[in-house]
XYZ file of C-alpha atoms in Angstrom:
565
model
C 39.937 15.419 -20.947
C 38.441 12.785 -18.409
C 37.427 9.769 -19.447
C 33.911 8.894 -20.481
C 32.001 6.164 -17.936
C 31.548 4.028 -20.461
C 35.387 3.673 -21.562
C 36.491 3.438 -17.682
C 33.197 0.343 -16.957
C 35.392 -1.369 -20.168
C 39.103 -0.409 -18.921
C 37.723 -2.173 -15.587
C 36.423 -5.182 -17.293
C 32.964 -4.429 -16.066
C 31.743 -4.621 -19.975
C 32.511 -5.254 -22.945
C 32.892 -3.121 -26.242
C 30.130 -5.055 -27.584
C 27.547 -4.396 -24.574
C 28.755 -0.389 -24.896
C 27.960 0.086 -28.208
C 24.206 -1.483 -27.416
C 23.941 0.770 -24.196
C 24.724 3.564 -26.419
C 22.396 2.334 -29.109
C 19.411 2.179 -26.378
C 20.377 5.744 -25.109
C 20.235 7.374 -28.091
C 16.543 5.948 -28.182
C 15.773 6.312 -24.774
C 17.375 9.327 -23.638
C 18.690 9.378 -19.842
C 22.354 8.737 -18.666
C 24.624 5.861 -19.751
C 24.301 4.422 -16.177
C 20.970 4.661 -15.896
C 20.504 2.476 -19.298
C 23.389 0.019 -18.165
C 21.864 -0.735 -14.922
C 18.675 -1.401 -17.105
C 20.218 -3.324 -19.288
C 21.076 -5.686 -16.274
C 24.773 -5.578 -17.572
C 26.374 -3.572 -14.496
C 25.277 -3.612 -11.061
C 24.996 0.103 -9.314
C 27.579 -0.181 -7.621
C 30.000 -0.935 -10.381
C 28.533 1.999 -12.067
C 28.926 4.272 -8.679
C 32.772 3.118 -8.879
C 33.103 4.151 -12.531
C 31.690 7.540 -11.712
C 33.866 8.357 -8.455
C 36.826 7.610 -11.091
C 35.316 9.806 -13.535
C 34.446 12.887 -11.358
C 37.017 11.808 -8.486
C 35.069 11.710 -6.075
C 35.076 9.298 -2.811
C 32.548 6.207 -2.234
C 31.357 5.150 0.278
C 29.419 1.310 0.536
C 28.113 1.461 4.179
C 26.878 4.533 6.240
C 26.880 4.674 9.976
C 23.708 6.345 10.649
C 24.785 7.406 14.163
C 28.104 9.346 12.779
C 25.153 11.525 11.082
C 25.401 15.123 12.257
C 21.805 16.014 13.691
C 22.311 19.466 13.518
C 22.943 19.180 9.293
C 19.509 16.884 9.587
C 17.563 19.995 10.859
C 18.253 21.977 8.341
C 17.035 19.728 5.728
C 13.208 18.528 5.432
C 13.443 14.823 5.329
C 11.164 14.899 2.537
C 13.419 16.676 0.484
C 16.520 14.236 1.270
C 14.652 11.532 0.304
C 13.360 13.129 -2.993
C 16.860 14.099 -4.121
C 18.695 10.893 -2.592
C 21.317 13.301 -0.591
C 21.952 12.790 3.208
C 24.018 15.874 5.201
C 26.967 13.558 7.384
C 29.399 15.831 9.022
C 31.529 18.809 8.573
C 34.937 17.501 7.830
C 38.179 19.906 6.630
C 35.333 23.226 6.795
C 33.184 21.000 3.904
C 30.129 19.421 4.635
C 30.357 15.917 3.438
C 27.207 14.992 1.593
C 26.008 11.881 0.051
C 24.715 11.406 -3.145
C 23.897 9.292 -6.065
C 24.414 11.523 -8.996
C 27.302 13.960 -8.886
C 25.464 15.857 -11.642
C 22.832 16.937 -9.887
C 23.904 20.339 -9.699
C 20.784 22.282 -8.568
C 20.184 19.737 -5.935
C 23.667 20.832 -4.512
C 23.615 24.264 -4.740
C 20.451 24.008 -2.923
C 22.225 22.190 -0.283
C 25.104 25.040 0.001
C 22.045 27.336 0.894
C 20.794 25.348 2.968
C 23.707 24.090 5.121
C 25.133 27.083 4.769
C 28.854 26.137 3.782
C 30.700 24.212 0.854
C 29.676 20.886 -0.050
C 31.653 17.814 -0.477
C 29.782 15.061 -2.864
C 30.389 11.346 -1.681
C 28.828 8.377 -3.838
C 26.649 6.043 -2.207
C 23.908 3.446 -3.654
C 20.479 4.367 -3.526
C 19.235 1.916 -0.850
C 21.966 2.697 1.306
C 20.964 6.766 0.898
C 17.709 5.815 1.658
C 17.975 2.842 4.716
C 20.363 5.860 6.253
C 17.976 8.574 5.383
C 14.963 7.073 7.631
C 17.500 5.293 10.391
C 18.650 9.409 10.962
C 15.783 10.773 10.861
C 14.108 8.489 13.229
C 16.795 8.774 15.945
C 16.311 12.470 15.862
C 12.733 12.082 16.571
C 11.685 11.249 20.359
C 11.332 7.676 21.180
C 8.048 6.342 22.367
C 9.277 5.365 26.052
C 10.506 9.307 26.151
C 6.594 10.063 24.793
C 5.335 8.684 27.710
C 7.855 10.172 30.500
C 6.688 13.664 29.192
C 2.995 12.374 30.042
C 3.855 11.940 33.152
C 6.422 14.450 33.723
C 3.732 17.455 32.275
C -0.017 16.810 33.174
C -1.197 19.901 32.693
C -3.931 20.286 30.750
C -3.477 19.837 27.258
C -4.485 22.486 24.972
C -5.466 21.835 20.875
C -5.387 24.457 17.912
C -5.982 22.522 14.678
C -7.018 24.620 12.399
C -3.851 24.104 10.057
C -2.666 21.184 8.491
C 1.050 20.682 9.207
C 3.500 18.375 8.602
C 3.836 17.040 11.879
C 7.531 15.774 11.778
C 7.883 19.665 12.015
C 6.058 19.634 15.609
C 8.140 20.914 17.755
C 9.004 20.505 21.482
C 7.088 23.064 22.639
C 3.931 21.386 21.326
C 1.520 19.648 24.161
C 2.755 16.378 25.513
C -0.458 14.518 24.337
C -0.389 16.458 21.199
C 3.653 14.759 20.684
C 2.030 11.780 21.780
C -0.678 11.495 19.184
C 1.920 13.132 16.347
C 4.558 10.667 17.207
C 2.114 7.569 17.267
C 1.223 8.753 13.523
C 4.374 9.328 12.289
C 5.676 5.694 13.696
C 2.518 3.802 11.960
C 3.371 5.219 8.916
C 7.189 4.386 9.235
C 6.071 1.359 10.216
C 4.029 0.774 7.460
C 0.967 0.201 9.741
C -2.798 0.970 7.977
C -4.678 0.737 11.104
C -4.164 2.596 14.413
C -6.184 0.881 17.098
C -6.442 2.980 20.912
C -8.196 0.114 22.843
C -9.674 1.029 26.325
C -10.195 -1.701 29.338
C -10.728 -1.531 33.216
C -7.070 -0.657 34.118
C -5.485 -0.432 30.630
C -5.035 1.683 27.555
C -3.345 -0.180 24.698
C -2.485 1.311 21.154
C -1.797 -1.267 18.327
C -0.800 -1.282 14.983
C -2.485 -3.424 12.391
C 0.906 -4.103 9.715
C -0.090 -6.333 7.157
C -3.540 -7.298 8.239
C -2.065 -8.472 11.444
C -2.315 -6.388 14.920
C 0.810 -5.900 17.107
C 1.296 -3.835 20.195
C 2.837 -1.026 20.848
C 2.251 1.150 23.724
C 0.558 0.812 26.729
C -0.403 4.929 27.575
C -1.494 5.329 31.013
C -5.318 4.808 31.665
C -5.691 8.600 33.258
C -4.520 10.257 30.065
C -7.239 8.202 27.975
C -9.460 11.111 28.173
C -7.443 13.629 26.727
C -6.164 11.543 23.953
C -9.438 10.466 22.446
C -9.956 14.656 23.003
C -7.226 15.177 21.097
C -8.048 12.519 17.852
C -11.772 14.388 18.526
C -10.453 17.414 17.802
C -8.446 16.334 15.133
C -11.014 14.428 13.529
C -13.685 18.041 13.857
C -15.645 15.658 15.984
C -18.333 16.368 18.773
C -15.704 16.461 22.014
C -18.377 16.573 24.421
C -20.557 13.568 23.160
C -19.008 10.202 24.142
C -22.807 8.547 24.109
C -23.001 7.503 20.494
C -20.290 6.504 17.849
C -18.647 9.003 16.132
C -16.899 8.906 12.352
C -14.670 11.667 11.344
C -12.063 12.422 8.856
C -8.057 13.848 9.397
C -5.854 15.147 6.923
C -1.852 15.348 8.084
C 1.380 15.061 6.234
C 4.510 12.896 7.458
C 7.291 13.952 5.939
C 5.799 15.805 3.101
C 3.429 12.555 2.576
C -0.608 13.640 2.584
C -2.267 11.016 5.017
C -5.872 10.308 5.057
C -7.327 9.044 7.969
C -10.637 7.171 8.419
C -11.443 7.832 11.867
C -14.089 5.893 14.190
C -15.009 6.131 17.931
C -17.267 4.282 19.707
C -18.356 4.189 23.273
C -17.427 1.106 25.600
C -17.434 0.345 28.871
C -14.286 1.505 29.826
C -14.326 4.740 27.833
C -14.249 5.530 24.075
C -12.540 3.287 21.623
C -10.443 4.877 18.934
C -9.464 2.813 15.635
C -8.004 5.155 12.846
C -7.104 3.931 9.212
C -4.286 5.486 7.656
C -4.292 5.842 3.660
C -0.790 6.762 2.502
C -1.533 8.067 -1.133
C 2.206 7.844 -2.067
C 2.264 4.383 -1.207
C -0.434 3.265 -3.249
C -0.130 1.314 -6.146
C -2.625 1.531 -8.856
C -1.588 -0.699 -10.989
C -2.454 -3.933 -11.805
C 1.329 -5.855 -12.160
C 2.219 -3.790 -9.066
C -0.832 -5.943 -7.591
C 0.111 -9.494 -7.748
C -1.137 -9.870 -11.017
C 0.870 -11.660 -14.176
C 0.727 -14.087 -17.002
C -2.328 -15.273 -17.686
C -4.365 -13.791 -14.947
C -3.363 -10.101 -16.028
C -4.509 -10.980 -19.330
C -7.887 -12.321 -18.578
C -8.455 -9.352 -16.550
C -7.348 -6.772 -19.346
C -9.876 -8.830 -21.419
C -12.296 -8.369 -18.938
C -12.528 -4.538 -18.391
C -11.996 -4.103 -21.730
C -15.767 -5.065 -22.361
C -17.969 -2.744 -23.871
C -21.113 -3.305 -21.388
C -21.725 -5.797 -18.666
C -21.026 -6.522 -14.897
C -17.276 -7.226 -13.299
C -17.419 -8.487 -9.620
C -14.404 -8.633 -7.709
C -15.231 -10.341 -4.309
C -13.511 -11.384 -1.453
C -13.710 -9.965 2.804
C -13.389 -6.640 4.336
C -9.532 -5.412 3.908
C -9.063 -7.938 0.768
C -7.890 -5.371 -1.461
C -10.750 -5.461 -3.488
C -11.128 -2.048 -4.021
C -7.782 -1.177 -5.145
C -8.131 -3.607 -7.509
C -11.236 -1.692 -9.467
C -9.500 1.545 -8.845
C -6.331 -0.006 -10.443
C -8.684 -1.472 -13.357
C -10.172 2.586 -13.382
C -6.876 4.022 -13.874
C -5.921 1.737 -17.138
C -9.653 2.676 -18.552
C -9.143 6.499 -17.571
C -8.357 8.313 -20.997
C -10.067 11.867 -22.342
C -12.725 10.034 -24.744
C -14.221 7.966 -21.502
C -16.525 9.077 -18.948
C -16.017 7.174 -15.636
C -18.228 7.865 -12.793
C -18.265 6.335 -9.327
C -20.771 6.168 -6.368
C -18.773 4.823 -3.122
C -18.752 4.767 0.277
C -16.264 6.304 0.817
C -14.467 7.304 -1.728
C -10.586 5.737 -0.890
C -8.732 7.872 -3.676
C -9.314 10.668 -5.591
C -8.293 10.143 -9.329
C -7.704 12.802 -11.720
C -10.405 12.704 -14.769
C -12.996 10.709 -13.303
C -16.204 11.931 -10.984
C -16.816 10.250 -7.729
C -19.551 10.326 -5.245
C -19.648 9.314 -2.124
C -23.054 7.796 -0.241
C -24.468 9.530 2.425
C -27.687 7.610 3.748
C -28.444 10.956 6.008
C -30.060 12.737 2.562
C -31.170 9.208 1.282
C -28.024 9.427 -1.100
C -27.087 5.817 -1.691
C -25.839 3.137 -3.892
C -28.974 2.776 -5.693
C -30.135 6.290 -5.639
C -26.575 7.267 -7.129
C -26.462 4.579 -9.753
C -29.697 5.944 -10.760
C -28.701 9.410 -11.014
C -25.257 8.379 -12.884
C -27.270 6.635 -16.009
C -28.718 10.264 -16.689
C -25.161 11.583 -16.654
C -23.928 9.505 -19.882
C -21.230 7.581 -18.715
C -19.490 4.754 -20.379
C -17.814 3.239 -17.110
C -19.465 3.078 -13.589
C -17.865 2.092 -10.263
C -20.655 1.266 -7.482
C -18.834 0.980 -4.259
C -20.649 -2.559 -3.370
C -24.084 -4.269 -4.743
C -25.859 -4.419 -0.989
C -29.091 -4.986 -1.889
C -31.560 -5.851 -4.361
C -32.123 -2.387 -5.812
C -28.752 -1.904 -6.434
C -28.128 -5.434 -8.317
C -31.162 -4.678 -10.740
C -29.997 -1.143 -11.492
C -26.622 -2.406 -12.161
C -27.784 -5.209 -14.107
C -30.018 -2.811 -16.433
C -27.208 -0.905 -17.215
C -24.948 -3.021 -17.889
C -27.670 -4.396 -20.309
C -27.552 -0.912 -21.581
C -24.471 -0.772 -23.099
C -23.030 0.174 -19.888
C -19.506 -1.293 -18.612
C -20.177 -1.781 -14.359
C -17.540 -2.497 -11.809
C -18.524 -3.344 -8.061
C -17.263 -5.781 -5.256
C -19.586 -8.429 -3.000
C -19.064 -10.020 -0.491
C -18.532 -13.873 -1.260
C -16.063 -16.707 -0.049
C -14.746 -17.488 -3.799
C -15.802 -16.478 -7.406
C -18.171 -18.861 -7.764
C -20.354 -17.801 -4.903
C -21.195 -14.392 -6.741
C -23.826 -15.981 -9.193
C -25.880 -17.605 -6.485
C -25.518 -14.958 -4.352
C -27.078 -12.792 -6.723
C -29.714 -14.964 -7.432
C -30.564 -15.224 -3.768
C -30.920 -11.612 -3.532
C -34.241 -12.087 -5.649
C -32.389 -11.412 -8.933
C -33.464 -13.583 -12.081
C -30.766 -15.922 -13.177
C -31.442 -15.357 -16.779
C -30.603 -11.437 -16.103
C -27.604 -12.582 -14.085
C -25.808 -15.162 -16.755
C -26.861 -12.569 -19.515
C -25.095 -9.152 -17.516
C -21.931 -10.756 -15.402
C -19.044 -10.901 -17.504
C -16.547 -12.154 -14.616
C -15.797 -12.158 -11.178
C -12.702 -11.942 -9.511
C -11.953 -13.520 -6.004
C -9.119 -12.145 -4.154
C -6.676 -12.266 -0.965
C -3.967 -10.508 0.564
C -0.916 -12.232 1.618
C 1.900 -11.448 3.327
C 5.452 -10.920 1.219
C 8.577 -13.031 3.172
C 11.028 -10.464 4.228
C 14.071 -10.647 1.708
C 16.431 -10.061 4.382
C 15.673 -13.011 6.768
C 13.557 -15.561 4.962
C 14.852 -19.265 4.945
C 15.123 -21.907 2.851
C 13.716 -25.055 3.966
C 11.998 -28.654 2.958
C 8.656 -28.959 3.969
C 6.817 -32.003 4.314
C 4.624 -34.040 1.748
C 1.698 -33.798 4.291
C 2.501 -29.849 4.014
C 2.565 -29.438 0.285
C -0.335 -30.990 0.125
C -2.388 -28.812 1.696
C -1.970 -26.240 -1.127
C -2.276 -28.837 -3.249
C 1.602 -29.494 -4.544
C 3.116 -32.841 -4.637
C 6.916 -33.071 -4.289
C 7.617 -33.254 -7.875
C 6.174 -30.112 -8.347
C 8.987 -28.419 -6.538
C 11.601 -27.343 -8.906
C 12.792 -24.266 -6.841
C 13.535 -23.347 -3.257
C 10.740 -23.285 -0.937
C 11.010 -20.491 1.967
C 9.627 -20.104 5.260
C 9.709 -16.764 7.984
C 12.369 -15.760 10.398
C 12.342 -12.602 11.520
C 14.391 -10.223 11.988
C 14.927 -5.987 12.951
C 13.656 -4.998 9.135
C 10.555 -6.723 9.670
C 9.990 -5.953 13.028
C 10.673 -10.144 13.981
C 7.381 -10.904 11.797
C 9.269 -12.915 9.142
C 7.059 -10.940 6.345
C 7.313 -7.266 4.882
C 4.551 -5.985 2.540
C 1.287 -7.852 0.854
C 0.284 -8.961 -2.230
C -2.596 -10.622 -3.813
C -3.646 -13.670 -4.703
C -6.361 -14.144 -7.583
C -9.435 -16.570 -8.570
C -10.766 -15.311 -12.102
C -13.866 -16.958 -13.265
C -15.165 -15.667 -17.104
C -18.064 -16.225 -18.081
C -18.808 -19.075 -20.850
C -21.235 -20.942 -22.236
C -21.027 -23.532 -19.793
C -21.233 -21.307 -17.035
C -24.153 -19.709 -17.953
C -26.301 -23.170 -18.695
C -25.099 -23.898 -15.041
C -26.802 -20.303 -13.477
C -29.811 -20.723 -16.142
C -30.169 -24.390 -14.437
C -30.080 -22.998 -10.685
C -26.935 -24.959 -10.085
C -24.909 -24.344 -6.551
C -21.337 -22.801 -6.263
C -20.023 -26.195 -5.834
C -21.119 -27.019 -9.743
C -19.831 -24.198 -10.573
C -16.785 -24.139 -9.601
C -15.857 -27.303 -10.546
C -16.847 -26.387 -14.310
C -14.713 -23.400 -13.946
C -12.025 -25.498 -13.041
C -12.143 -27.950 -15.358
C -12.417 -24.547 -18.099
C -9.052 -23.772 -16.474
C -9.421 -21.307 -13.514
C -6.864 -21.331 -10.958
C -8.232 -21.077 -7.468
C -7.359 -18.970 -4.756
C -4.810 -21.533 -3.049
C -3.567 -22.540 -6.788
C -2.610 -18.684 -6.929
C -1.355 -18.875 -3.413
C 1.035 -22.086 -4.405
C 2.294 -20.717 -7.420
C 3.981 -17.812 -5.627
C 5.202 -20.134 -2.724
C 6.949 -21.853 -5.369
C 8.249 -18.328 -6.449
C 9.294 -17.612 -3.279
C 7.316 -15.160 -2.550
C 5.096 -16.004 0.401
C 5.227 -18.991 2.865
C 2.539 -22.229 2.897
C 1.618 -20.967 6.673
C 0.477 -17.779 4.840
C -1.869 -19.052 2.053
C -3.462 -21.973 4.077
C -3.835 -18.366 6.924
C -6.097 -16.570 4.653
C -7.665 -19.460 2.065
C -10.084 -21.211 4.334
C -11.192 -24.775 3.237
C -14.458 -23.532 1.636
C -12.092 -21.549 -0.881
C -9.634 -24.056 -2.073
């Protein structure tokens, strides 16, 4: 009888008898595999754990794979999708058995689905998850065409191109017989998404065409197309986008719907007439790859709890402010999804609406029928609700709607746009609203920013100055852990930084604050109350997760401008 995993992780010295019988404890709670629960535990690393199972079930493991000793053949017969699901990557035949790797030798279905579709017998080889998955999208990639080969087809088939649209197909299934411009367009979406990007930018100029990629909020080349196929590719997004092909007078939104590797992609698309031709800027929205939740969001501690205080109000106003591509709607949406339950009725009005959330109604503004922010708040009072999202307070119609409903007994969510928390009272009251309504509606307001994460493989410890801690306002005995700066290297495409996350100002509403709106005070006063009440600014926010190592000082004082210290 073979061994149980947990006898061979003690034989090995990995654990204890003592941390067993507690893994075994938690399982019988929990439920899932011993493994699983051990790795949770933190008492055995997954590798340990892959070793105890490859002695177990005598298999072989493997710690590195060569991504170019992949067979691409075995790739083509499985989606990519589907590999990366499942965790299983086809590497060649060896001995008539297809070696596979995997990280549960258990998984049964997943390889007889494999036999089918390989069409032969399957050898299981253990590998950790990141290494599966790092080889997965390093495979795949090299069996797609390279952007350099993209462009030789241009110029190697100018024939007109010709478009048929009217599915919606996963386009890392386009094959070679496919336009060139269509392969060019496919292949330029399929690398922003690898690449993480959210914007798409096709920028037209006297004797250039340049396509960049905006990756965490900041633009970086990456093609230069030549200028004679510029008309067919802003055809192509056209027809993509069910936009007017022949009218390249007036600006043009539109909307397209792909999938990339079994991923639904929205894209926001604009084009607008210059004078060198139409300019194209697409923004991708990669609904697997959103998180909407609010510890997934750079929130903790004390800030997550004042905003799970907040939105759990019964009536009045939350504000979250901050400038375009701030992340300020994700963070209402996120605040949405931990209100949405059966016994709450959650409407939104927006403009437009970013993602589509099971169990509550959105509406999106269209000024065309006189269908906007105000004319949809007013319509959602008669629809009972007991939480409303308006996209953004514009105007002054808006802010007195969603002031009387919040006074109501209506709980109202929105965004403006303001430097820092602070700014959100007065800026109300300039839009003609009385302050007494405003101190007596707004419950909070949150200010936000996105920064950019350091990139865990290259970032570097270093010492910076006094005169550079003090811009975020640190002094050198408040340094009790490593500070890091940016590098670069190939996983972050040289940048020094992969991902974002946000930093937060939270201002509640008090007693204090109120006298201050009630008095006409400025932003100035208060924000220095709300300080002294305890707030943490923006760059306090930003310096906390320097010190955690999470961002660099060139990245908070990059996006907290002296008017939002």
């Amino acid at each position: 009888m073979a061994k149980r995993i947990g006898e061979i992780l003690v034989e090995n010295g990995v654990i204890d008898a003592e941390t067993l019988d507690k893994a075994l404890e938690a399982q019988e709670q929990k439920g899932g595999l011993l493994g699983e629960t051990l790795i949770r535990m933190k008492a055995v690393s997954e590798l340990d754990c892959l070793k105890a199972l490859a002695g177990q079930f005598h298999l072989p493991l493997i710690e590195q794979i060569d991504p170019e000793k992949v067979d691409g053949s075995l790739l083509a017969r499985i989606p990519i999708n589907y590999a990366k699901k499942n965790l299983v990557l086809p590497l060649h035949v060896e001995d008539e058995k297809i070696l596979v790797a995997c990280t549960n030798p258990l998984a049964y279905t997943v390889l007889d689905d494999l036999r089918v579709f390989l069409g032969g017998e399957i050898q299981p080889i253990l590998s950790t998850v990141g290494m599966i998955f790092d080889a997965i999208n390093i495979a795949y990639d090299k069996a797609k065409e390279t952007t350099d080969e993209m462009l030789d087809h241009l110029e190697d088939e100018s024939a007109a191109p010709t478009f048929d649209l009217d599915e919606i197909t996963d386009i890392i299934d386009a094959t070679d017989e496919d336009a060139p411009i269509i392969r060019l367009i496919n292949h330029l979406m399929y690398k922003a998404v690898k690449d993480r990007a959210s914007d798409i930018h096709i920028e037209v100029f006297e004797n250039d065409v340049i396509v960049r990629f905006r990756i965490d909020g900041v633009l970086y080349e990456v093609m230069k197309p030549p200028k004679r196929f510029h008309n067919s590719i802003a055809t192509r997004v056209k027809i993509m986008a069910k936009l007017n092909i022949a009218e390249k007078r007036i600006p043009q939104d539109g909307r397209i719907r792909i999938k990339i590797a079994g991923k639904d992609i929205d894209i926001r698309t604009s084009i607008i007439p210059t004078a060198w031709g139409e300019r194209v800027v697409m923004r991708l929205l990669d609904k697997s790859q959103v998180s909407l939740d609010l510890e997934g969001l750079g929130l903790g501690g004390e800030k997550l709890h004042k905003v799970e205080a907040l939105i759990q109000n019964p009536y009045g106003i939350l504000l979250v402010t901050g400038p375009t591509g701030s992340g300020k709607t994700t963070t209402l949406y996120a605040s949405l999804v931990r209100l949405n339950k059966p016994d709450v009725n959650i409407l939104t009005v927006e403009d437009p609406i970013e993602y589509q959330i099971s169990g509550i109604g959105q509406m999106q503004v269209n000024p065309k029928i006189k269908l906007t922010f105000a004319s949809g708040l007013r319509s959602f009072l008669r629809q009972d609700p007991d939480i409303i999202l308006v996209g953004e307070i514009r105007d002054l119609e808006t802010a007195e709607i969603a002031i009387q409903a919040s006074l109501t007994g209506h709980l109202v969510f929105s965004t403006l746009h303001t430097n820092d928390s602070a700014s959100a009272f007065t800026r109300l009251v300039d839009m003609g609203m009385e302050p007494f309504l405003v101190s007596s509606s707004l419950i909070g307001v949150i200010a936000q920013r996105l920064v950019r994460v350091l990139c865990p493989q290259c970032k570097a410890v270093y010492s910076p100055t006094e005169e550079e801690l003090a811009k975020i306002d640190l002094k050198p005995e408040d340094v009790k852990t490593p500070i890091y700066k940016s590098v670069g290297c190939s996983n972050c495409m040289d940048t020094g930084y992969s991902d974002r996350t946000a930093i937060y100002e939270i201002l509640t509403m008090d007693e204090d604050i109120q006298q201050l709106i009630l008095s006409n005070a400025d932003a100035n006063a208060i924000k220095r109350k709300a300080i002294d009440n305890g707030m943490t600014t923006l760059r306090m926010d930003g310096a906390d997760k320097v010190l955690r190592g999470e961002t660099s000082i060139q990245e908070i004082l990059r996006v907290t401008s002296a008017d939002v210290q």
